[in-house]
PDB file of C-alpha atoms in Angstrom:
ATOM      1  CA  MET A   1       0.000   0.000   0.000  1.00 42.00           C
ATOM      2  CA  ALA A   2       2.854   2.349   0.828  1.00 45.00           C
ATOM      3  CA  VAL A   3       4.418   1.731  -2.584  1.00 47.00           C
ATOM      4  CA  VAL A   4       1.126   2.420  -4.350  1.00 44.00           C
ATOM      5  CA  ALA A   5       0.627   5.585  -2.327  1.00 51.00           C
ATOM      6  CA  TYR A   6       4.102   6.840  -3.250  1.00 50.00           C
ATOM      7  CA  GLU A   7       3.566   6.039  -6.922  1.00 51.00           C
ATOM      8  CA  HIS A   8       0.685   8.512  -7.019  1.00 52.00           C
ATOM      9  CA  ARG A   9       2.163  11.342  -4.992  1.00 55.00           C
ATOM     10  CA  TYR A  10       3.110  13.133  -8.200  1.00 53.00           C
ATOM     11  CA  TRP A  11      -0.569  13.868  -8.770  1.00 59.00           C
ATOM     12  CA  ALA A  12      -0.370  16.527  -6.072  1.00 75.00           C
ATOM     13  CA  PHE A  13       1.897  18.465  -8.430  1.00 81.00           C
ATOM     14  CA  ALA A  14       0.495  17.401 -11.797  1.00 83.00           C
ATOM     15  CA  TRP A  15      -2.989  18.565 -10.876  1.00 88.00           C
ATOM     16  CA  VAL A  16      -1.838  22.190 -10.452  1.00 92.00           C
ATOM     17  CA  PRO A  17      -1.746  22.994 -14.219  1.00 93.00           C
ATOM     18  CA  ILE A  18      -4.751  20.722 -14.835  1.00 93.00           C
ATOM     19  CA  PHE A  19      -6.829  22.648 -12.311  1.00 94.00           C
ATOM     20  CA  GLY A  20      -5.730  26.019 -13.681  1.00 95.00           C
ATOM     21  CA  ALA A  21      -6.429  24.976 -17.282  1.00 95.00           C
ATOM     22  CA  PHE A  22      -9.857  23.587 -16.335  1.00 96.00           C
ATOM     23  CA  ILE A  23     -10.894  26.788 -14.530  1.00 96.00           C
ATOM     24  CA  TRP A  24      -9.575  28.981 -17.360  1.00 96.00           C
ATOM     25  CA  PHE A  25     -11.222  27.018 -20.164  1.00 96.00           C
ATOM     26  CA  GLY A  26     -14.467  26.554 -18.238  1.00 96.00           C
ATOM     27  CA  THR A  27     -14.783  30.246 -17.412  1.00 95.00           C
ATOM     28  CA  LEU A  28     -14.056  31.353 -20.970  1.00 96.00           C
ATOM     29  CA  LEU A  29     -16.598  28.899 -22.318  1.00 96.00           C
ATOM     30  CA  SER A  30     -19.172  30.057 -19.772  1.00 95.00           C
ATOM     31  CA  MET A  31     -18.615  33.704 -20.680  1.00 95.00           C
ATOM     32  CA  LEU A  32     -18.906  32.962 -24.398  1.00 95.00           C
ATOM     33  CA  ILE A  33     -22.079  30.919 -23.925  1.00 95.00           C
ATOM     34  CA  ALA A  34     -23.570  33.634 -21.683  1.00 94.00           C
ATOM     35  CA  TRP A  35     -22.941  36.268 -24.369  1.00 94.00           C
ATOM     36  CA  LEU A  36     -24.441  34.107 -27.118  1.00 93.00           C
ATOM     37  CA  ALA A  37     -27.412  32.998 -24.988  1.00 94.00           C
ATOM     38  CA  THR A  38     -28.386  36.583 -24.156  1.00 91.00           C
ATOM     39  CA  GLY A  39     -28.648  37.524 -27.821  1.00 91.00           C
ATOM     40  CA  ARG A  40     -25.117  38.803 -28.421  1.00 91.00           C
ATOM     41  CA  PRO A  41     -25.630  42.143 -26.665  1.00 90.00           C
ATOM     42  CA  LYS A  42     -23.338  45.031 -27.529  1.00 88.00           C
ATOM     43  CA  TYR A  43     -21.630  46.281 -24.408  1.00 87.00           C
ATOM     44  CA  VAL A  44     -20.763  49.916 -23.763  1.00 86.00           C
ATOM     45  CA  THR A  45     -17.050  49.167 -24.189  1.00 84.00           C
ATOM     46  CA  GLN A  46     -17.565  47.063 -27.320  1.00 86.00           C
ATOM     47  CA  GLN A  47     -16.365  48.461 -30.648  1.00 85.00           C
ATOM     48  CA  GLY A  48     -17.300  45.805 -33.200  1.00 85.00           C
ATOM     49  CA  SER A  49     -20.101  43.295 -33.416  1.00 89.00           C
ATOM     50  CA  ILE A  50     -18.088  40.577 -31.634  1.00 92.00           C
ATOM     51  CA  ALA A  51     -17.491  41.046 -27.917  1.00 92.00           C
ATOM     52  CA  TYR A  52     -13.975  40.902 -26.516  1.00 93.00           C
ATOM     53  CA  ILE A  53     -13.314  38.834 -23.420  1.00 94.00           C
ATOM     54  CA  SER A  54     -12.594  42.070 -21.592  1.00 92.00           C
ATOM     55  CA  ASP A  55     -16.003  43.467 -22.631  1.00 92.00           C
ATOM     56  CA  ILE A  56     -17.818  40.501 -21.102  1.00 93.00           C
ATOM     57  CA  GLY A  57     -15.437  40.495 -18.136  1.00 91.00           C
ATOM     58  CA  ALA A  58     -16.341  44.125 -17.389  1.00 91.00           C
ATOM     59  CA  SER A  59     -20.060  43.300 -17.205  1.00 89.00           C
ATOM     60  CA  TYR A  60     -22.027  41.481 -14.511  1.00 90.00           C
ATOM     61  CA  LEU A  61     -19.650  38.530 -14.974  1.00 92.00           C
ATOM     62  CA  LYS A  62     -16.713  40.524 -13.596  1.00 93.00           C
ATOM     63  CA  PRO A  63     -16.581  38.629 -10.236  1.00 94.00           C
ATOM     64  CA  LEU A  64     -16.381  35.320 -12.126  1.00 95.00           C
ATOM     65  CA  PHE A  65     -13.689  36.712 -14.415  1.00 95.00           C
ATOM     66  CA  ILE A  66     -11.585  37.977 -11.489  1.00 96.00           C
ATOM     67  CA  VAL A  67     -11.748  34.627  -9.667  1.00 96.00           C
ATOM     68  CA  CYS A  68     -10.834  32.799 -12.881  1.00 96.00           C
ATOM     69  CA  CYS A  69      -7.841  35.045 -13.574  1.00 96.00           C
ATOM     70  CA  CYS A  70      -6.600  34.754  -9.985  1.00 96.00           C
ATOM     71  CA  ILE A  71      -6.753  30.954 -10.030  1.00 96.00           C
ATOM     72  CA  THR A  72      -5.198  30.694 -13.500  1.00 96.00           C
ATOM     73  CA  GLY A  73      -2.409  33.184 -12.775  1.00 95.00           C
ATOM     74  CA  VAL A  74      -1.460  31.467  -9.507  1.00 96.00           C
ATOM     75  CA  SER A  75      -1.679  27.999 -11.099  1.00 95.00           C
ATOM     76  CA  PHE A  76       0.643  29.036 -13.929  1.00 95.00           C
ATOM     77  CA  PHE A  77       3.188  30.385 -11.464  1.00 96.00           C
ATOM     78  CA  LEU A  78       2.941  27.347  -9.163  1.00 95.00           C
ATOM     79  CA  ALA A  79       3.343  24.923 -12.094  1.00 94.00           C
ATOM     80  CA  LEU A  80       6.780  26.363 -12.847  1.00 93.00           C
ATOM     81  CA  VAL A  81       7.717  26.505  -9.163  1.00 93.00           C
ATOM     82  CA  CYS A  82       6.758  22.819  -8.789  1.00 89.00           C
ATOM     83  CA  GLU A  83       8.812  21.903 -11.858  1.00 88.00           C
ATOM     84  CA  ARG A  84      11.832  23.740 -10.466  1.00 86.00           C
ATOM     85  CA  TRP A  85      11.449  22.116  -7.037  1.00 86.00           C
ATOM     86  CA  LEU A  86      11.107  18.622  -8.519  1.00 84.00           C
ATOM     87  CA  ARG A  87      14.332  19.093 -10.491  1.00 82.00           C
ATOM     88  CA  HIS A  88      16.092  20.440  -7.426  1.00 74.00           C
ATOM     89  CA  SER A  89      14.857  17.559  -5.250  1.00 78.00           C
ATOM     90  CA  GLY A  90      15.938  14.917  -7.778  1.00 72.00           C
ATOM     91  CA  ARG A  91      12.503  13.741  -8.900  1.00 75.00           C
ATOM     92  CA  LEU A  92      12.944  15.134 -12.410  1.00 76.00           C
ATOM     93  CA  VAL A  93      16.126  15.058 -14.487  1.00 75.00           C
ATOM     94  CA  PRO A  94      18.369  17.798 -13.060  1.00 71.00           C
ATOM     95  CA  ASN A  95      19.752  21.031 -14.426  1.00 68.00           C
ATOM     96  CA  MET A  96      23.416  20.233 -15.097  1.00 68.00           C
ATOM     97  CA  ARG A  97      24.549  23.806 -15.729  1.00 73.00           C
ATOM     98  CA  ARG A  98      24.054  27.168 -14.076  1.00 82.00           C
ATOM     99  CA  ARG A  99      22.561  28.615 -17.238  1.00 84.00           C
ATOM    100  CA  GLU A 100      19.734  26.077 -17.074  1.00 83.00           C
ATOM    101  CA  ARG A 101      19.010  27.086 -13.492  1.00 85.00           C
ATOM    102  CA  ALA A 102      19.110  30.728 -14.539  1.00 91.00           C
ATOM    103  CA  LEU A 103      16.668  30.050 -17.389  1.00 90.00           C
ATOM    104  CA  SER A 104      14.364  28.230 -14.978  1.00 89.00           C
ATOM    105  CA  SER A 105      14.456  31.164 -12.545  1.00 92.00           C
ATOM    106  CA  MET A 106      13.747  33.659 -15.331  1.00 95.00           C
ATOM    107  CA  ALA A 107      10.851  31.493 -16.550  1.00 95.00           C
ATOM    108  CA  ILE A 108       9.383  31.545 -13.042  1.00 95.00           C
ATOM    109  CA  LEU A 109       9.837  35.318 -12.876  1.00 96.00           C
ATOM    110  CA  GLY A 110       8.114  35.664 -16.257  1.00 95.00           C
ATOM    111  CA  SER A 111       5.209  33.528 -15.029  1.00 95.00           C
ATOM    112  CA  PHE A 112       4.896  35.713 -11.939  1.00 96.00           C
ATOM    113  CA  ILE A 113       4.812  38.866 -14.060  1.00 96.00           C
ATOM    114  CA  GLY A 114       2.336  37.299 -16.493  1.00 96.00           C
ATOM    115  CA  GLY A 115       0.126  36.004 -13.682  1.00 95.00           C
ATOM    116  CA  ALA A 116       0.148  39.378 -11.946  1.00 96.00           C
ATOM    117  CA  GLY A 117      -0.776  41.077 -15.229  1.00 96.00           C
ATOM    118  CA  LEU A 118      -3.668  38.649 -15.722  1.00 96.00           C
ATOM    119  CA  ILE A 119      -5.051  39.302 -12.241  1.00 96.00           C
ATOM    120  CA  LEU A 120      -4.687  43.064 -12.515  1.00 96.00           C
ATOM    121  CA  LEU A 121      -6.286  43.291 -15.974  1.00 94.00           C
ATOM    122  CA  SER A 122      -9.356  41.525 -14.593  1.00 94.00           C
ATOM    123  CA  ILE A 123      -9.584  43.969 -11.680  1.00 95.00           C
ATOM    124  CA  PHE A 124      -8.943  47.103 -13.734  1.00 94.00           C
ATOM    125  CA  ASP A 125     -11.564  46.359 -16.380  1.00 91.00           C
ATOM    126  CA  THR A 126     -11.792  47.964 -19.783  1.00 90.00           C
ATOM    127  CA  GLY A 127     -14.961  49.877 -18.866  1.00 87.00           C
ATOM    128  CA  ARG A 128     -13.673  51.801 -15.842  1.00 89.00           C
ATOM    129  CA  HIS A 129      -9.914  51.749 -16.439  1.00 91.00           C
ATOM    130  CA  PRO A 130      -9.329  51.294 -20.199  1.00 90.00           C
ATOM    131  CA  SER A 131      -5.727  52.527 -20.200  1.00 91.00           C
ATOM    132  CA  LEU A 132      -4.636  50.458 -17.203  1.00 94.00           C
ATOM    133  CA  HIS A 133      -6.474  47.432 -18.586  1.00 93.00           C
ATOM    134  CA  ARG A 134      -4.474  47.537 -21.813  1.00 91.00           C
ATOM    135  CA  VAL A 135      -1.211  48.079 -19.924  1.00 94.00           C
ATOM    136  CA  PHE A 136      -1.839  45.002 -17.786  1.00 95.00           C
ATOM    137  CA  LEU A 137      -2.932  43.052 -20.859  1.00 93.00           C
ATOM    138  CA  LEU A 138       0.456  43.841 -22.378  1.00 93.00           C
ATOM    139  CA  VAL A 139       2.171  42.841 -19.126  1.00 95.00           C
ATOM    140  CA  PHE A 140       0.334  39.513 -19.198  1.00 95.00           C
ATOM    141  CA  ILE A 141       1.248  38.775 -22.814  1.00 93.00           C
ATOM    142  CA  VAL A 142       4.900  39.793 -22.392  1.00 94.00           C
ATOM    143  CA  GLY A 143       5.266  37.914 -19.097  1.00 94.00           C
ATOM    144  CA  VAL A 144       3.823  34.669 -20.463  1.00 94.00           C
ATOM    145  CA  GLY A 145       5.789  35.057 -23.699  1.00 93.00           C
ATOM    146  CA  LEU A 146       9.111  35.524 -21.887  1.00 94.00           C
ATOM    147  CA  SER A 147       8.330  32.666 -19.523  1.00 93.00           C
ATOM    148  CA  ALA A 148       7.599  30.402 -22.492  1.00 92.00           C
ATOM    149  CA  ILE A 149      10.832  31.364 -24.244  1.00 92.00           C
ATOM    150  CA  PHE A 150      12.961  30.759 -21.133  1.00 93.00           C
ATOM    151  CA  THR A 151      11.205  27.449 -20.407  1.00 90.00           C
ATOM    152  CA  ILE A 152      11.732  26.202 -23.964  1.00 88.00           C
ATOM    153  CA  LEU A 153      15.421  27.156 -23.843  1.00 88.00           C
ATOM    154  CA  GLU A 154      15.840  25.412 -20.484  1.00 84.00           C
ATOM    155  CA  TYR A 155      14.224  22.224 -21.783  1.00 80.00           C
ATOM    156  CA  ARG A 156      16.341  22.425 -24.926  1.00 79.00           C
ATOM    157  CA  TRP A 157      19.563  22.473 -22.904  1.00 78.00           C
ATOM    158  CA  ILE A 158      18.381  19.698 -20.576  1.00 74.00           C
ATOM    159  CA  SER A 159      17.556  17.553 -23.598  1.00 69.00           C
ATOM    160  CA  HIS A 160      21.162  18.058 -24.749  1.00 67.00           C
ATOM    161  CA  ASP A 161      22.356  16.598 -21.448  1.00 62.00           C
ATOM    162  CA  PHE A 162      19.971  13.634 -21.560  1.00 62.00           C
ATOM    163  CA  VAL A 163      19.718  12.957 -25.268  1.00 52.00           C
ATOM    164  CA  GLU A 164      18.060   9.551 -24.838  1.00 49.00           C
ATOM    165  CA  ILE A 165      15.026  10.870 -22.964  1.00 64.00           C
ATOM    166  CA  ARG A 166      12.545  11.462 -25.745  1.00 70.00           C
ATOM    167  CA  LYS A 167       9.901  12.953 -23.464  1.00 71.00           C
ATOM    168  CA  LEU A 168      12.112  15.983 -22.861  1.00 72.00           C
ATOM    169  CA  LYS A 169      12.313  16.620 -26.585  1.00 76.00           C
ATOM    170  CA  ARG A 170       8.556  16.214 -26.976  1.00 80.00           C
ATOM    171  CA  ALA A 171       8.003  18.614 -24.085  1.00 79.00           C
ATOM    172  CA  TYR A 172       9.955  21.535 -25.500  1.00 78.00           C
ATOM    173  CA  ILE A 173       8.748  20.912 -29.060  1.00 86.00           C
ATOM    174  CA  ALA A 174       5.112  21.002 -27.894  1.00 89.00           C
ATOM    175  CA  LYS A 175       5.746  24.153 -25.880  1.00 89.00           C
ATOM    176  CA  GLY A 176       7.623  25.725 -28.784  1.00 89.00           C
ATOM    177  CA  VAL A 177       4.879  25.065 -31.332  1.00 93.00           C
ATOM    178  CA  ILE A 178       2.124  26.365 -29.047  1.00 93.00           C
ATOM    179  CA  ALA A 179       4.167  29.385 -27.946  1.00 91.00           C
ATOM    180  CA  ILE A 180       5.073  30.375 -31.527  1.00 93.00           C
ATOM    181  CA  LEU A 181       1.450  30.134 -32.655  1.00 94.00           C
ATOM    182  CA  LEU A 182       0.231  32.180 -29.693  1.00 92.00           C
ATOM    183  CA  ILE A 183       2.936  34.824 -30.136  1.00 91.00           C
ATOM    184  CA  LEU A 184       2.068  35.193 -33.827  1.00 94.00           C
ATOM    185  CA  CYS A 185      -1.613  35.488 -32.933  1.00 93.00           C
ATOM    186  CA  ALA A 186      -0.733  38.067 -30.254  1.00 92.00           C
ATOM    187  CA  ILE A 187       1.141  40.195 -32.806  1.00 92.00           C
ATOM    188  CA  ALA A 188      -1.788  39.989 -35.202  1.00 94.00           C
ATOM    189  CA  PHE A 189      -4.134  40.812 -32.306  1.00 92.00           C
ATOM    190  CA  ALA A 190      -2.154  43.954 -31.430  1.00 90.00           C
ATOM    191  CA  ILE A 191      -2.513  45.159 -35.033  1.00 91.00           C
ATOM    192  CA  ALA A 192      -6.169  44.206 -35.423  1.00 90.00           C
ATOM    193  CA  LEU A 193      -7.092  45.765 -32.088  1.00 85.00           C
ATOM    194  CA  TYR A 194      -7.003  49.221 -33.673  1.00 85.00           C
ATOM    195  CA  GLN A 195      -7.579  48.359 -37.339  1.00 88.00           C
ATOM    196  CA  ALA A 196     -10.209  45.585 -37.380  1.00 91.00           C
ATOM    197  CA  PRO A 197     -12.080  45.185 -34.036  1.00 90.00           C
ATOM    198  CA  ASN A 198     -13.956  42.032 -35.053  1.00 92.00           C
ATOM    199  CA  VAL A 199     -10.793  40.294 -36.216  1.00 94.00           C
ATOM    200  CA  GLY A 200      -9.110  41.371 -32.995  1.00 92.00           C
ATOM    201  CA  ALA A 201     -11.954  39.901 -30.942  1.00 93.00           C
ATOM    202  CA  ILE A 202     -11.705  36.554 -32.731  1.00 94.00           C
ATOM    203  CA  LEU A 203      -7.941  36.488 -32.250  1.00 94.00           C
ATOM    204  CA  GLU A 204      -8.324  37.284 -28.553  1.00 94.00           C
ATOM    205  CA  TRP A 205     -10.648  34.316 -28.077  1.00 96.00           C
ATOM    206  CA  VAL A 206      -8.277  32.074 -30.045  1.00 95.00           C
ATOM    207  CA  ILE A 207      -5.281  33.174 -27.948  1.00 95.00           C
ATOM    208  CA  ALA A 208      -7.202  32.731 -24.707  1.00 95.00           C
ATOM    209  CA  PHE A 209      -8.383  29.215 -25.531  1.00 95.00           C
ATOM    210  CA  GLY A 210      -4.928  28.376 -26.909  1.00 95.00           C
ATOM    211  CA  TYR A 211      -3.386  29.374 -23.583  1.00 95.00           C
ATOM    212  CA  THR A 212      -5.263  26.401 -22.096  1.00 95.00           C
ATOM    213  CA  PHE A 213      -3.138  23.997 -24.131  1.00 94.00           C
ATOM    214  CA  TYR A 214       0.077  25.704 -23.031  1.00 94.00           C
ATOM    215  CA  LEU A 215      -0.946  25.210 -19.397  1.00 94.00           C
ATOM    216  CA  LEU A 216      -1.676  21.546 -20.068  1.00 93.00           C
ATOM    217  CA  THR A 217       1.880  20.930 -21.306  1.00 91.00           C
ATOM    218  CA  PHE A 218       3.060  21.344 -17.709  1.00 91.00           C
ATOM    219  CA  PHE A 219       0.954  18.356 -16.704  1.00 90.00           C
ATOM    220  CA  TYR A 220       3.049  16.318 -19.144  1.00 86.00           C
ATOM    221  CA  ASP A 221       6.238  17.687 -17.561  1.00 84.00           C
ATOM    222  CA  LEU A 222       5.258  17.133 -13.937  1.00 85.00           C
ATOM    223  CA  ARG A 223       3.913  13.668 -14.708  1.00 82.00           C
ATOM    224  CA  MET A 224       7.470  12.522 -15.421  1.00 77.00           C
ATOM    225  CA  ALA A 225       8.091  12.622 -11.646  1.00 75.00           C
ATOM    226  CA  ARG A 226       5.750   9.647 -11.278  1.00 71.00           C
ATOM    227  CA  GLY A 227       7.187   7.031  -8.945  1.00 67.00           C
ATOM    228  CA  VAL A 228      10.580   8.775  -8.710  1.00 69.00           C
ATOM    229  CA  HIS A 229      11.846   9.067  -5.142  1.00 64.00           C
ATOM    230  CA  LYS A 230      13.391  12.225  -3.764  1.00 66.00           C
ATOM    231  CA  GLY A 231      17.058  12.480  -4.748  1.00 57.00           C
ATOM    232  CA  GLU A 232      16.856   9.572  -7.187  1.00 61.00           C
ATOM    233  CA  LEU A 233      17.741  11.792 -10.143  1.00 59.00           C
ATOM    234  CA  SER A 234      19.810  14.420  -8.320  1.00 55.00           C
ATOM    235  CA  GLU A 235      22.841  15.797 -10.113  1.00 54.00           C
ATOM    236  CA  GLN A 236      25.143  14.738  -7.263  1.00 57.00           C
ATOM    237  CA  ARG A 237      23.868  11.147  -7.288  1.00 57.00           C
ATOM    238  CA  LEU A 238      24.147  10.732 -11.062  1.00 55.00           C
ATOM    239  CA  LEU A 239      27.662  12.209 -11.113  1.00 54.00           C
ATOM    240  CA  SER A 240      28.696  10.060  -8.149  1.00 57.00           C
ATOM    241  CA  MET A 241      27.452   6.908  -9.880  1.00 53.00           C
ATOM    242  CA  GLN A 242      29.310   7.896 -13.030  1.00 52.00           C
ATOM    243  CA  GLN A 243      32.553   8.514 -11.137  1.00 52.00           C
ATOM    244  CA  ASN A 244      32.206   5.159  -9.363  1.00 54.00           C
ATOM    245  CA  GLY A 245      31.787   3.272 -12.608  1.00 49.00           C
ATOM    246  CA  GLY A 246      28.008   3.076 -12.605  1.00 46.00           C
ATOM    247  CA  ASN A 247      27.597   4.821 -15.949  1.00 45.00           C
ATOM    248  CA  GLY A 248      24.990   2.483 -17.359  1.00 45.00           C
ATOM    249  CA  VAL A 249      22.953   2.362 -14.163  1.00 45.00           C
ATOM    250  CA  ALA A 250      22.930   6.139 -13.829  1.00 46.00           C
ATOM    251  CA  MET A 251      21.680   6.720 -17.346  1.00 47.00           C
ATOM    252  CA  GLN A 252      19.261   3.825 -17.023  1.00 49.00           C
ATOM    253  CA  GLU A 253      17.593   5.514 -14.067  1.00 50.00           C
ATOM    254  CA  ALA A 254      17.450   8.847 -15.872  1.00 49.00           C
ATOM    255  CA  ASN A 255      15.996   7.213 -18.960  1.00 50.00           C
ATOM    256  CA  ALA A 256      13.484   5.229 -16.918  1.00 51.00           C
ATOM    257  CA  ALA A 257      12.143   8.483 -15.517  1.00 49.00           C
ATOM    258  CA  GLY A 258      11.707   9.702 -19.068  1.00 47.00           C
ATOM    259  CA  GLY A 259       9.934   6.553 -20.154  1.00 44.00           C
ATOM    260  CA  ASN A 260      12.716   5.344 -22.462  1.00 40.00           C
ATOM    261  CA  GLY A 261      13.933   1.782 -22.440  1.00 37.00           C
ATOM    262  CA  ARG A 262      17.302   2.452 -24.129  1.00 35.00           C
ATOM    263  CA  PHE A 263      20.226   2.552 -21.713  1.00 33.00           C
ATOM    264  CA  PRO A 264      23.451   3.877 -23.262  1.00 35.00           C
ATOM    265  CA  ASN A 265      26.551   4.767 -21.283  1.00 37.00           C
ATOM    266  CA  PHE A 266      26.355   7.983 -19.277  1.00 39.00           C
ATOM    267  CA  GLY A 267      29.061  10.607 -19.160  1.00 38.00           C
ATOM    268  CA  ARG A 268      29.000  13.688 -17.022  1.00 40.00           C
ATOM    269  CA  PHE A 269      26.653  15.613 -19.219  1.00 41.00           C
ATOM    270  CA  GLY A 270      25.233  12.829 -21.373  1.00 41.00           C
ATOM    271  CA  ARG A 271      26.507  14.237 -24.655  1.00 40.00           C
ATOM    272  CA  PRO A 272      26.873  11.489 -27.326  1.00 38.00           C
ATOM    273  CA  VAL A 273      30.131  11.190 -29.224  1.00 35.00           C
ATOM    274  CA  ALA A 274      31.399   8.473 -31.553  1.00 35.00           C
ATOM    275  CA  ASN A 275      34.235   6.341 -30.212  1.00 38.00           C
ATOM    276  CA  ASP A 276      36.832   4.458 -32.237  1.00 36.00           C
ATOM    277  CA  ARG A 277      34.577   1.415 -32.402  1.00 36.00           C
ATOM    278  CA  GLY A 278      31.719   3.328 -33.948  1.00 37.00           C
ATOM    279  CA  ALA A 279      29.553   3.092 -30.842  1.00 36.00           C
ATOM    280  CA  ASN A 280      28.101   6.011 -28.917  1.00 38.00           C
ATOM    281  CA  THR A 281      29.634   7.039 -25.616  1.00 36.00           C
ATOM    282  CA  TYR A 282      29.071  10.235 -23.660  1.00 38.00           C
ATOM    283  CA  SER A 283      31.506  13.111 -23.321  1.00 37.00           C
ATOM    284  CA  ASN A 284      32.340  15.022 -20.154  1.00 38.00           C
ATOM    285  CA  GLY A 285      32.739  18.374 -21.830  1.00 37.00           C
ATOM    286  CA  LEU A 286      31.015  21.602 -20.905  1.00 35.00           C
ATOM    287  CA  VAL A 287      29.334  22.931 -24.016  1.00 33.00           C
TER     288      VAL A 287
END
């Protein structure tokens, strides 16, 4: 029973982004349905025929919108904090370089800025505080965008260190694709906001619903801590095993956490190089 209980402890972390994504998606859907069900009313702040999220959020649904933004902003921030803590505690593959830790810290800072912008834009609505609302909307977009960029770079470098763990590659590719699409939509939204209000409204809804999928990628990341004990994948333990001749075992444990059954030799940073026999070994170089 104790083993089974430990196997599922990761859910306490993996549910953070799931909960945030569920609340965000559910609230957006509720707001959209409410607007359609009431005959598509044109709000005082509305410019085109299609309501912006901020137009609906400034109406009688403002309390719901504020609660949603608070939960989503905090969930986004906590998802990155959990990911950083799990790497530090050795339940996810570790950061092997200081630059990866720096990227992780900057991603967390970006998520904090983005989350704060999301909460504040819901409080300072477009009806009563139009200028502040747009400033905080920009803060939210920039904060999330920077966080996404730093997270993708961090995962890219980690995947260099553990080249055999395919889940790491899938993680940053998924984040990269979603982030690029959302950033492109955000640029188009900024242009359409003043030139074509209806197009801008559609893009805002697309970006908002798309943000749900970005949140869900963190469930995939945190789920990799499933069944991994504290310290099992710590940098010190893996390096110690490598120095004591346990190369294969060290990489095997790292790969097992990533769901990969291939167990090549493990050097200090897991970088593959060809040896004189044509087989892959792993270099100890800092690159």
